[in-house]
Amino acid sequence: MPFELISGSQAVAIAVQRVGVDLVAAYPITPQTAIVETLASIDAKGELGGEFVSVESEYAALAFCKGAAAAGARVFTATSSHGLAYMHEMIHWCSGARLPIVMVNVNRAIGAPWCLDPDQGDSLSQRDTGWLQIYCSSAQEVFDTVLQAFALSEELLLPSMVIYDGFYISHTYEAVDVPEKQIVRRFIGPPVFPAQVKPGSLGNLHGLTTSETQLGLIRRRHEDMLRAPALFDQINDRFAQIFGRRYKVIDSVIPPGSKTVILTVGATAETVRWCLPKLKDIGLIQLRMFRPFPAERLGSLLKAHEVERVVVIDRNCSVGMGGIFAQELRAAIYGMTNPPAVDDLILAGGVDLTVKMLENMLDSRSAESRVGQKWGTDLQ
Amino acid sequence: MKIDELNRESEMIYSGHNACPGCGAALAVRYLTRALGTNLAVVLTASCWSIIAGMPPFTALKCPVLHCPFPSAGSVGSGLKRGLNAKGLQDTTVIVLAGDGGTFDIGLQSLSGAAQRNEDYIFVCYDNEAYMNTGMQSSSATPYGALTNTAPYPLFKEGQKKDIMQIMAAHGIPYAATATVAFPEDMEEKLKKAKEISGFRFIHILSPCPPGWGTESSDTIHLSRLAVATGFFPLYEVRNGVNWKMTVPTDEKRIPLNDYLSGQRRFKKMDEPRRQILQKEIDRDWESLMKRVNNSK
């Protein structure tokens, strides 16, 4: 298969071209811009296969997607940081309206003050909006996940957010297997999900309703989203047959006898993976799917390996509470027999993980019974 | 027009909708949809019409209605039209229906973006001159000197009503027009013209609101007529942003604005100096409009 040296963001644009979308709504923001620019250059060559529309804001981009997806069109948009925050109301609406929109978010810190580094607070601020969230750790994974996100969303009728770190993945060039369009077509064909707006028929779509009806709709959305991990596995079975590689909801490298594991997402997981041979008896859990939260699978994995300590690396911070992945993990293991201790290394602001920082974090436990929260800059 | 001349077959609004008696917005939608045929899809942003349309699975309109959040109407309309095109449904006319809040205020950015791209749909603003669905709070379409619940006596609404038609004309869109329910033939003709044009079309309808304005439900048509006769709401159209044309002639000697204001509770406590300020504003806008109309001849 053809390998190309491309950035994570170029990988997104090519994946979108390979899937074949009816419409792209584009608005630039650092560090997402390369996605819309690459899509524009694909369009300029007449190879997009759909319409590329430059709109007036991120809010407009997602509102545009809502209208188009309601007509049954396959749509894509991408954003980052403030752009995602600006979309917030529409993010809720697109999920409530059950529209299978795929959006990429490139993690970047939210102000004030201005900061461009890959804090995850932008996407994690949207965790309760009813979108699937998948965090990627390489350009190849980004390419593949965009293809898979369309398949997931169109089956579940729920929108998906494909997420990766700004700069570390968006701007880093890697060798990516970029299959031709006809091969991708074997994995995902033209959209077949139902149109909501059907001219010639009646339909009062998403109009005012009662709390009881709303409860029923939220419950159905919740239950449908919980189908995502099993569906993700099925989709990857099919994906592996065509492309020869597959992904898991939770990826893990836990050497026998390791009682401590590091749990993280995205590019940070790649850093830890690289460090593992240097670290003694330490395992890695890379959480790929964050919404729905794979609590059962995570619990089983920790139990099976009799993990005693989980060090979570959170490139985010819910101010007043702490790292969000650590909080989600604590909630997931509550009530478990012999639950592992959870320590949290906070790299909010998008601070890069260094080997020294990681070693200090792992060592810090010997002095204290429980570490709790540590700030990355204290461990350098 | 006689009542039995109405073509009820092509009416797109059901009886039993949730509008208040005498609602200008309900009448406006009745007239405008009648002019557009039955192959319609309506985008509805937060406004009185969010309620008038009814609670699903019930509906007040005989076509698909897609509700959307307050600031998003212009963008959702753009996406819907292009999405329908992508699905091979180019013949469907898309109407975006918004109140003055969803047009003049919170919806202005998405409206401007869609107009600038010359998106192929009809944006209809039914202007009842305040946030009426939430109980009459000031918008930038509220006239100077009116009382609202965010400008209660003795505060009065400050600042002039935003001139949305000049803003839309400045986008160079192919068609923009004003209309009122007092002149249904004029409105129907404008919608028919709009339907024949592709690209962005903007219709601004003055929409009397009996509970908000403090008027009798039977006054809606009369008030709409007075709004035209005083020059408060002239009826005209603009092609390509430059070609301005009156469609219902208003006597150069317009009747005094007080004749329009006096029947409305929202202007009841307006003092004489304020009335003169508003009259001057209307006179100035009228002269400016006449210049544009005369320059277009």
XYZ file of C-alpha atoms in Angstrom:
677
model
C 0.000 0.000 0.000
C 1.204 3.571 -0.689
C 2.935 5.284 2.223
C 3.097 9.063 2.289
C 5.053 11.404 4.533
C 2.269 13.618 5.873
C 1.232 15.458 9.026
C -1.642 14.375 11.256
C -3.777 17.187 9.895
C -3.015 16.315 6.275
C -3.976 12.749 7.174
C -7.413 14.016 8.264
C -8.008 15.879 5.017
C -7.010 12.913 2.870
C -9.141 10.566 4.969
C -12.143 12.865 4.445
C -11.492 12.826 0.694
C -11.209 9.023 0.719
C -14.466 8.573 2.684
C -16.284 10.883 0.277
C -18.332 13.631 1.900
C -21.119 15.754 0.432
C -20.078 18.907 2.258
C -17.196 20.331 4.251
C -17.791 23.425 6.381
C -14.498 25.177 7.001
C -13.271 27.836 9.381
C -9.595 28.200 10.335
C -8.000 28.143 13.781
C -4.468 27.295 14.897
C -3.484 24.418 15.091
C -6.353 22.986 13.020
C -5.759 25.170 9.946
C -3.777 22.625 7.936
C -6.898 20.430 7.786
C -9.075 23.016 6.041
C -6.194 24.214 3.863
C -5.445 20.694 2.688
C -9.127 20.080 2.012
C -9.242 23.341 0.036
C -6.241 22.265 -2.040
C -7.886 18.892 -2.699
C -11.019 20.771 -3.771
C -8.950 23.093 -5.983
C -7.693 20.021 -7.846
C -11.304 18.934 -8.318
C -10.754 15.825 -6.221
C -12.912 16.484 -3.160
C -16.040 14.908 -4.571
C -18.251 17.211 -2.488
C -18.633 20.917 -1.778
C -16.103 22.876 0.278
C -17.762 25.871 1.947
C -15.861 28.552 3.880
C -18.213 29.840 6.540
C -18.098 32.809 8.896
C -17.393 31.106 12.257
C -16.990 27.752 13.967
C -20.524 28.112 15.264
C -21.680 28.555 11.677
C -19.616 25.562 10.567
C -21.422 23.199 12.886
C -24.809 24.843 12.288
C -24.176 24.353 8.557
C -23.377 20.691 9.221
C -26.603 20.337 11.196
C -28.698 21.608 8.300
C -26.910 19.473 5.730
C -26.932 16.292 7.815
C -30.662 16.792 8.452
C -31.073 16.472 4.676
C -29.182 13.162 4.812
C -25.876 14.539 3.541
C -22.496 13.307 4.828
C -20.661 16.261 6.331
C -17.371 17.072 7.987
C -15.866 19.933 9.910
C -12.831 20.475 12.112
C -11.838 22.883 14.833
C -9.756 23.460 17.916
C -9.828 25.161 21.300
C -11.837 28.405 21.227
C -13.556 27.232 18.072
C -14.900 24.171 19.834
C -15.969 26.254 22.819
C -17.753 28.674 20.488
C -19.660 25.752 18.965
C -20.884 24.502 22.337
C -24.620 25.071 21.823
C -24.537 23.461 18.380
C -22.527 20.519 19.742
C -25.430 19.725 22.048
C -27.980 20.206 19.272
C -26.266 17.938 16.778
C -26.264 15.084 19.261
C -29.837 15.720 20.418
C -30.886 15.806 16.760
C -29.161 12.419 16.214
C -27.048 13.649 13.313
C -24.035 11.486 12.333
C -21.617 14.385 11.899
C -17.873 13.736 12.144
C -15.729 16.550 13.526
C -12.030 16.629 14.266
C -10.811 18.602 17.258
C -7.128 19.374 17.535
C -6.417 19.860 21.242
C -5.278 23.333 22.206
C -5.499 25.283 25.462
C -8.345 27.739 25.974
C -7.631 31.289 27.201
C -7.157 33.446 29.021
C -4.303 33.971 28.431
C -3.687 32.915 24.844
C -1.855 29.592 24.728
C -1.408 27.305 21.737
C -0.214 24.102 23.410
C -2.253 20.896 23.485
C -4.266 21.112 26.699
C -7.234 18.738 26.435
C -9.640 21.075 28.223
C -11.289 22.027 24.926
C -12.588 18.549 24.064
C -13.076 17.497 27.691
C -15.330 20.525 28.207
C -17.612 18.850 25.661
C -17.677 15.416 27.277
C -21.322 15.749 28.377
C -22.716 16.796 25.005
C -23.544 13.338 23.636
C -20.718 13.020 21.110
C -18.446 10.020 20.828
C -14.881 11.018 21.669
C -11.903 9.114 20.341
C -8.341 10.239 21.161
C -5.594 9.403 18.657
C -1.848 9.026 19.165
C -0.351 9.028 15.640
C -1.036 10.313 12.143
C -1.879 6.776 10.996
C -4.335 6.403 13.832
C -5.846 9.757 12.944
C -6.326 8.695 9.317
C -7.854 5.363 10.264
C -10.040 6.804 13.021
C -11.600 9.361 10.687
C -12.676 6.494 8.406
C -13.995 4.517 11.362
C -15.766 7.505 12.934
C -18.044 7.864 9.896
C -18.930 4.170 10.130
C -19.597 4.426 13.887
C -21.637 7.614 13.675
C -23.794 6.551 10.759
C -24.635 3.266 12.475
C -25.404 4.816 15.879
C -26.879 8.073 14.526
C -24.663 9.975 16.930
C -21.946 12.503 16.102
C -18.255 11.695 16.615
C -15.340 13.829 17.663
C -11.926 12.601 16.572
C -9.336 14.233 18.810
C -5.565 14.568 18.780
C -2.839 16.783 20.198
C -2.017 20.080 18.552
C 1.502 20.268 17.060
C 2.729 16.897 18.419
C 0.379 15.189 15.987
C -1.164 17.956 13.883
C 2.192 19.287 12.662
C 4.470 16.246 12.909
C 5.170 14.408 9.664
C 4.943 10.634 9.763
C 4.852 7.844 7.238
C 1.171 7.065 6.799
C -0.374 4.262 4.809
C -2.846 6.117 2.630
C -5.046 3.619 0.794
C -6.664 4.611 -2.490
C -10.275 5.722 -2.599
C -11.619 2.518 -4.133
C -10.086 0.501 -1.288
C -11.574 2.835 1.328
C -14.892 2.456 -0.510
C -14.781 -1.243 0.352
C -14.774 -0.213 4.005
C -17.312 2.611 3.802
C -19.736 3.254 0.947
C -21.903 6.298 0.259
C -24.066 7.492 3.170
C -27.239 5.517 3.742
C -28.498 7.011 6.996
C -32.049 8.399 6.811
C -32.760 12.034 5.929
C -34.794 13.864 8.553
C -36.033 16.642 6.280
C -38.142 14.939 3.626
C -39.725 17.463 1.255
C -43.321 16.595 0.497
C -43.928 15.098 3.917
C -44.711 16.510 7.349
C -42.164 16.772 10.108
C -41.865 19.069 13.108
C -38.217 18.244 13.748
C -36.753 18.971 17.178
C -39.617 21.259 18.185
C -40.661 21.982 21.756
C -41.306 18.861 23.797
C -42.077 17.723 27.351
C -39.589 16.721 30.033
C -40.863 13.143 29.882
C -40.295 12.928 26.122
C -36.897 14.547 26.538
C -35.970 11.995 29.217
C -36.895 9.174 26.862
C -34.810 10.683 24.070
C -31.791 11.204 26.326
C -32.102 7.660 27.622
C -32.197 6.269 24.092
C -29.157 8.341 23.157
C -27.314 7.091 26.241
C -28.189 3.466 25.545
C -27.242 3.793 21.892
C -23.925 5.352 22.794
C -23.171 2.472 25.132
C -23.302 0.216 22.057
C -20.237 2.009 20.685
C -17.444 -0.161 22.204
C -18.866 -3.424 20.802
C -19.579 -1.747 17.476
C -16.051 -0.330 17.460
C -14.722 -3.902 17.746
C -16.945 -5.116 14.890
C -15.913 -2.201 12.712
C -12.274 -2.984 13.435
C -12.788 -6.624 12.448
C -13.959 -5.394 9.070
C -11.243 -2.728 8.962
C -8.516 -5.297 9.712
C -9.674 -7.535 6.858
C -9.226 -4.691 4.375
C -6.273 -2.749 5.804
C -4.438 -5.327 7.898
C -4.425 -3.301 11.120
C -6.866 -2.785 13.950
C -7.484 -0.672 17.015
C -8.893 -1.352 20.447
C -11.200 0.750 22.611
C -8.486 0.525 25.272
C -4.966 -0.327 24.208
C -2.607 -1.724 26.836
C 0.960 -2.934 27.316
C 1.183 -4.503 30.762
C 4.254 -6.707 31.307
C 3.655 -9.678 33.649
C 4.065 -8.677 37.266
C 3.595 -4.944 36.644
C 1.622 -3.545 39.550
C 1.807 0.055 38.354
C 0.332 1.247 35.072
C 0.301 4.639 33.444
C -3.055 5.648 31.978
C -3.225 8.375 29.379
C -4.455 9.323 25.900
C -3.168 10.657 22.608
C 0.416 11.680 21.929
C 1.318 11.331 25.605
C 0.603 7.605 25.321
C 3.173 7.407 22.523
C 5.743 9.141 24.741
C 5.064 6.655 27.536
C 5.219 3.739 25.094
C 8.665 4.925 24.041
C 9.746 5.172 27.704
C 8.438 1.740 28.742
C 11.633 -0.238 27.999
C 13.501 2.126 30.330
C 10.979 1.767 33.146
C 10.947 -1.346 35.332
C 7.697 -3.247 35.722
C 5.511 -0.423 34.506
C 2.554 -0.893 32.176
C 0.626 1.436 29.879
C -3.085 1.820 29.320
C -3.955 4.018 26.360
C -7.567 5.084 26.522
C -8.695 5.529 22.934
C -12.444 5.834 23.408
C -13.410 8.327 26.114
C -17.114 8.724 25.288
C -18.740 6.404 25.902
C -16.453 5.784 28.859
C -15.442 2.090 28.709
C -15.737 1.676 32.502
C -16.410 -2.064 32.502
C -13.541 -2.895 30.185
C -11.205 -0.702 32.164
C -12.247 -2.316 35.446
C -11.768 -5.818 34.027
C -8.348 -4.933 32.675
C -7.142 -3.544 36.027
C -8.571 -6.544 37.859
C -7.057 -9.089 35.483
C -3.585 -7.629 36.002
C -4.096 -6.997 39.737
C -2.959 -3.434 39.225
C -2.202 -1.652 42.519
C -1.445 1.826 41.286
C -2.572 3.832 38.285
C -0.658 6.971 37.399
C -2.897 9.077 35.205
C -1.330 11.683 32.978
C -3.848 14.461 32.483
C -2.976 17.199 30.021
C -5.948 19.095 31.442
C -7.362 20.252 34.742
C -10.904 20.763 35.903
C -10.109 23.688 38.152
C -11.427 22.946 41.626
C -11.304 19.176 41.092
C -8.182 18.098 39.192
C -7.331 15.985 36.167
C -10.413 14.808 34.308
C -9.195 11.395 33.156
C -8.223 10.627 36.763
C -11.679 11.639 37.966
C -13.370 9.451 35.378
C -11.134 6.536 36.332
C -11.891 6.976 40.044
C -15.623 6.957 39.303
C -15.237 3.839 37.156
C -13.398 1.824 39.814
C -15.515 2.959 42.765
C -16.874 -0.115 44.537
C -14.284 -2.441 42.993
C -12.688 -4.974 45.360
C -9.075 -3.923 46.054
C -9.174 -0.944 43.728
C -5.841 0.511 42.646
C -4.654 3.829 44.044
C -5.005 6.630 41.524
C -2.307 9.270 41.259
C -2.608 12.158 38.868
C 0.126 13.957 36.987
C -1.338 17.212 35.734
C 0.189 18.719 32.593
C -2.548 21.305 32.048
C -1.713 24.065 29.622
C -0.397 21.387 27.290
C 2.923 20.847 29.080
C 5.027 18.175 27.372
C 5.810 14.991 29.273
C 9.535 14.409 29.818
C 11.239 11.186 30.858
C 12.512 12.857 34.018
C 9.040 14.031 34.919
C 7.676 10.545 34.442
C 10.451 8.932 36.496
C 9.966 11.437 39.314
C 6.240 10.809 39.295
C 6.700 7.058 39.495
C 9.316 7.394 42.262
C 7.361 9.910 44.301
C 5.230 7.191 45.821
C 8.064 5.712 47.891
C 8.020 8.758 50.133
C 4.285 9.040 50.585
C 1.487 6.504 50.919
C -0.603 8.286 48.326
C 0.557 10.925 45.938
C -2.747 12.336 44.702
C -2.143 15.257 42.400
C 1.240 16.394 41.155
C 1.910 19.314 38.863
C 4.210 18.496 35.988
C 6.398 21.561 36.390
C 7.207 20.520 40.012
C 8.748 17.270 38.770
C 11.147 18.589 36.139
C -58.719 40.211 -2.690
C -61.945 38.425 -1.865
C -61.927 35.631 0.638
C -63.244 33.080 -1.885
C -60.367 33.936 -4.215
C -57.951 32.364 -1.774
C -56.466 29.159 -3.018
C -56.813 27.098 0.124
C -55.305 24.034 -1.495
C -51.918 25.719 -1.572
C -52.074 27.047 1.980
C -49.275 25.580 4.006
C -50.534 26.437 7.489
C -53.093 24.402 9.413
C -55.815 25.935 11.540
C -55.470 25.304 15.264
C -51.899 26.570 15.486
C -50.614 28.121 18.706
C -50.446 31.805 17.706
C -52.198 34.483 19.743
C -55.360 35.978 18.197
C -54.444 38.675 15.688
C -50.827 37.541 15.403
C -49.154 39.223 12.440
C -46.544 36.471 12.229
C -49.138 33.713 11.756
C -50.868 35.698 8.985
C -47.546 36.511 7.364
C -46.526 32.875 7.129
C -49.948 31.983 5.773
C -49.597 34.517 2.964
C -45.997 33.877 2.139
C -46.201 30.107 1.982
C -49.236 30.408 -0.270
C -47.058 32.145 -2.803
C -44.299 29.578 -2.770
C -45.971 26.316 -3.716
C -45.959 23.124 -1.702
C -42.391 21.877 -2.196
C -41.019 23.678 0.843
C -38.756 23.084 3.794
C -38.744 25.570 6.662
C -35.896 26.298 9.065
C -37.269 27.768 12.254
C -35.113 29.523 14.795
C -36.058 30.356 18.372
C -38.946 32.809 18.148
C -42.721 32.934 18.546
C -42.949 30.521 15.644
C -41.083 27.892 17.694
C -44.324 27.748 19.686
C -46.798 28.470 16.891
C -45.470 25.415 14.994
C -46.835 23.165 17.729
C -45.480 20.346 19.818
C -44.260 17.283 17.898
C -45.736 14.999 16.693
C -48.234 17.776 15.927
C -47.331 20.441 13.424
C -48.819 23.685 12.131
C -47.107 23.592 8.742
C -47.745 21.244 5.839
C -44.035 20.824 5.104
C -40.912 19.716 6.972
C -39.896 22.110 9.756
C -36.355 22.010 11.107
C -35.944 23.818 14.419
C -32.550 25.291 15.270
C -30.861 27.322 18.014
C -31.270 31.069 18.148
C -28.082 32.360 16.412
C -27.884 29.606 13.809
C -30.752 30.138 11.359
C -28.706 31.574 8.491
C -26.137 28.785 8.700
C -28.592 25.929 9.188
C -30.514 27.198 6.154
C -27.288 27.213 4.128
C -26.486 23.649 5.136
C -30.006 22.396 4.568
C -30.261 23.850 1.057
C -26.875 22.487 0.021
C -27.610 19.162 1.718
C -30.887 18.835 -0.198
C -29.011 19.688 -3.410
C -26.472 16.960 -2.622
C -29.381 14.543 -2.293
C -30.799 15.557 -5.670
C -33.634 17.635 -4.220
C -32.745 20.933 -5.922
C -36.393 21.852 -6.496
C -37.270 22.269 -2.842
C -37.576 25.906 -1.769
C -35.906 26.478 1.589
C -37.313 29.236 3.795
C -35.593 30.379 6.944
C -38.049 31.951 9.316
C -36.729 34.179 12.104
C -38.031 36.901 14.349
C -36.353 40.255 14.762
C -34.084 38.894 17.519
C -32.948 36.024 15.298
C -32.350 38.485 12.450
C -31.244 41.885 13.804
C -29.440 40.711 16.957
C -28.254 37.203 17.775
C -28.800 35.900 14.243
C -27.062 38.736 12.374
C -23.712 36.989 11.932
C -25.107 33.825 10.367
C -27.529 35.897 8.279
C -24.669 38.061 6.996
C -22.477 35.031 6.255
C -25.223 33.335 4.270
C -26.047 36.541 2.368
C -22.383 37.143 1.549
C -22.095 33.599 0.126
C -25.342 34.238 -1.776
C -26.833 31.018 -0.411
C -29.830 29.878 -2.394
C -32.778 30.301 -0.029
C -35.332 32.818 1.229
C -34.737 34.377 4.638
C -37.944 35.763 6.117
C -37.811 38.038 9.120
C -41.154 38.558 10.817
C -40.455 41.648 12.846
C -42.651 42.214 15.895
C -40.065 44.675 17.186
C -39.076 42.969 20.439
C -38.418 39.574 22.031
C -42.110 38.729 22.187
C -41.847 34.991 22.807
C -40.078 35.704 26.092
C -42.529 38.449 27.007
C -41.483 41.655 25.255
C -37.900 42.624 25.903
C -36.097 45.199 23.744
C -34.287 44.128 20.594
C -32.351 46.281 18.158
C -35.554 46.279 16.069
C -37.549 47.971 18.836
C -38.388 51.544 17.816
C -37.012 54.481 19.767
C -39.300 55.511 22.579
C -41.244 52.248 22.951
C -41.758 50.721 26.373
C -40.653 47.126 26.854
C -40.022 44.963 29.905
C -36.299 45.745 29.676
C -37.051 49.419 29.037
C -39.944 49.997 31.444
C -41.366 53.451 32.173
C -39.714 55.931 32.602
C -36.727 54.449 30.747
C -38.103 54.073 27.167
C -36.141 52.272 24.419
C -32.992 54.204 23.529
C -31.339 54.256 20.115
C -32.899 53.974 16.709
C -34.261 50.823 15.124
C -31.509 49.102 13.147
C -31.993 49.541 9.384
C -31.814 45.882 8.446
C -32.827 46.502 4.832
C -29.813 48.750 4.187
C -27.588 46.172 5.860
C -28.948 43.417 3.631
C -28.808 45.614 0.529
C -25.155 46.337 1.309
C -24.502 42.617 0.812
C -25.523 43.017 -2.821
C -28.032 40.151 -2.595
C -30.249 39.605 -5.645
C -33.521 40.432 -3.900
C -34.700 42.091 -0.701
C -38.164 43.400 0.036
C -40.396 44.692 2.810
C -43.958 43.498 3.260
C -46.916 43.758 5.605
C -50.056 41.711 6.163
C -52.145 44.751 5.199
C -51.011 44.285 1.602
C -51.225 40.521 0.989
C -51.176 40.871 -2.818
C -47.968 42.891 -2.564
C -46.463 40.281 -0.260
C -47.544 37.417 -2.522
C -46.139 39.118 -5.583
C -42.806 39.692 -3.865
C -42.589 36.070 -2.762
C -43.416 34.920 -6.277
C -40.657 37.138 -7.638
C -38.294 35.865 -4.975
C -39.095 32.281 -5.895
C -38.060 32.883 -9.501
C -34.663 34.264 -8.453
C -31.822 32.071 -7.293
C -29.394 33.148 -4.596
C -30.054 34.889 -1.315
C -33.422 36.551 -0.891
C -34.498 38.537 2.159
C -38.068 39.452 3.097
C -38.703 41.818 5.997
C -42.275 41.672 7.300
C -43.660 44.029 9.919
C -45.589 41.786 12.248
C -47.938 43.452 14.748
C -48.117 41.680 18.098
C -51.366 42.440 19.984
C -50.212 41.344 23.473
C -46.774 42.946 23.107
C -47.786 46.170 21.431
C -50.924 46.490 23.529
C -53.410 46.527 20.680
C -56.674 44.777 19.873
C -56.299 41.599 17.857
C -58.640 43.165 15.304
C -56.210 46.081 14.817
C -53.375 44.109 13.184
C -54.284 44.920 9.585
C -55.222 48.529 10.326
C -51.906 49.116 12.160
C -49.936 47.524 9.348
C -51.633 49.896 6.917
C -50.892 52.907 9.142
C -47.234 51.815 9.386
C -47.048 52.088 5.606
C -49.058 55.314 5.333
C -46.926 57.116 7.940
C -43.687 56.028 6.291
C -42.760 54.073 9.411
C -42.596 50.897 7.320
C -42.529 51.694 3.578
C -43.141 48.898 1.100
C -40.365 48.497 -1.434
C -37.935 46.065 -3.000
C -34.190 46.177 -3.699
C -32.530 44.265 -6.507
C -28.823 43.473 -6.350
C -28.412 45.943 -3.500
C -28.687 48.995 -5.766
C -32.022 49.026 -7.530
C -34.567 50.426 -5.054
C -38.244 50.546 -6.023
C -41.434 51.409 -4.136
C -44.078 48.708 -4.634
C -46.986 50.282 -2.780
C -47.018 54.041 -3.296
C -47.089 56.098 -0.134
C -48.332 59.660 -0.455
C -45.411 62.086 -0.247
C -47.462 63.872 2.389
C -47.335 60.980 4.777
C -49.881 61.003 7.577
C -48.438 61.980 10.995
C -46.608 59.231 12.849
C -48.788 59.904 15.912
C -51.722 58.304 14.094
C -49.752 55.048 14.118
C -48.335 55.380 17.625
C -51.492 56.480 19.434
C -53.320 53.170 19.208
C -50.492 51.221 20.862
C -49.916 50.757 24.593
C -46.137 50.560 24.124
C -46.100 54.207 22.965
C -48.834 55.480 25.288
C -46.522 57.158 27.821
C -44.145 58.494 25.160
C -43.756 62.251 25.721
C -43.910 64.912 23.030
C -40.127 65.478 22.699
C -39.612 61.758 22.159
C -42.418 61.658 19.618
C -40.742 64.463 17.716
C -37.396 62.665 17.783
C -39.013 59.536 16.342
C -40.932 61.566 13.736
C -37.648 63.194 12.655
C -35.966 59.840 12.436
C -38.766 58.534 10.216
C -38.641 61.686 8.048
C -34.872 61.380 7.644
C -35.111 57.665 6.723
C -37.940 58.395 4.303
C -35.919 61.066 2.490
C -32.923 58.784 2.343
C -35.081 55.988 0.896
C -36.624 58.371 -1.666
C -33.135 59.373 -2.794
C -32.196 55.754 -3.329
C -35.472 55.084 -5.153
C -35.055 58.162 -7.364
C -31.411 57.334 -8.080
C -32.524 53.893 -9.253
C -34.929 55.285 -11.863
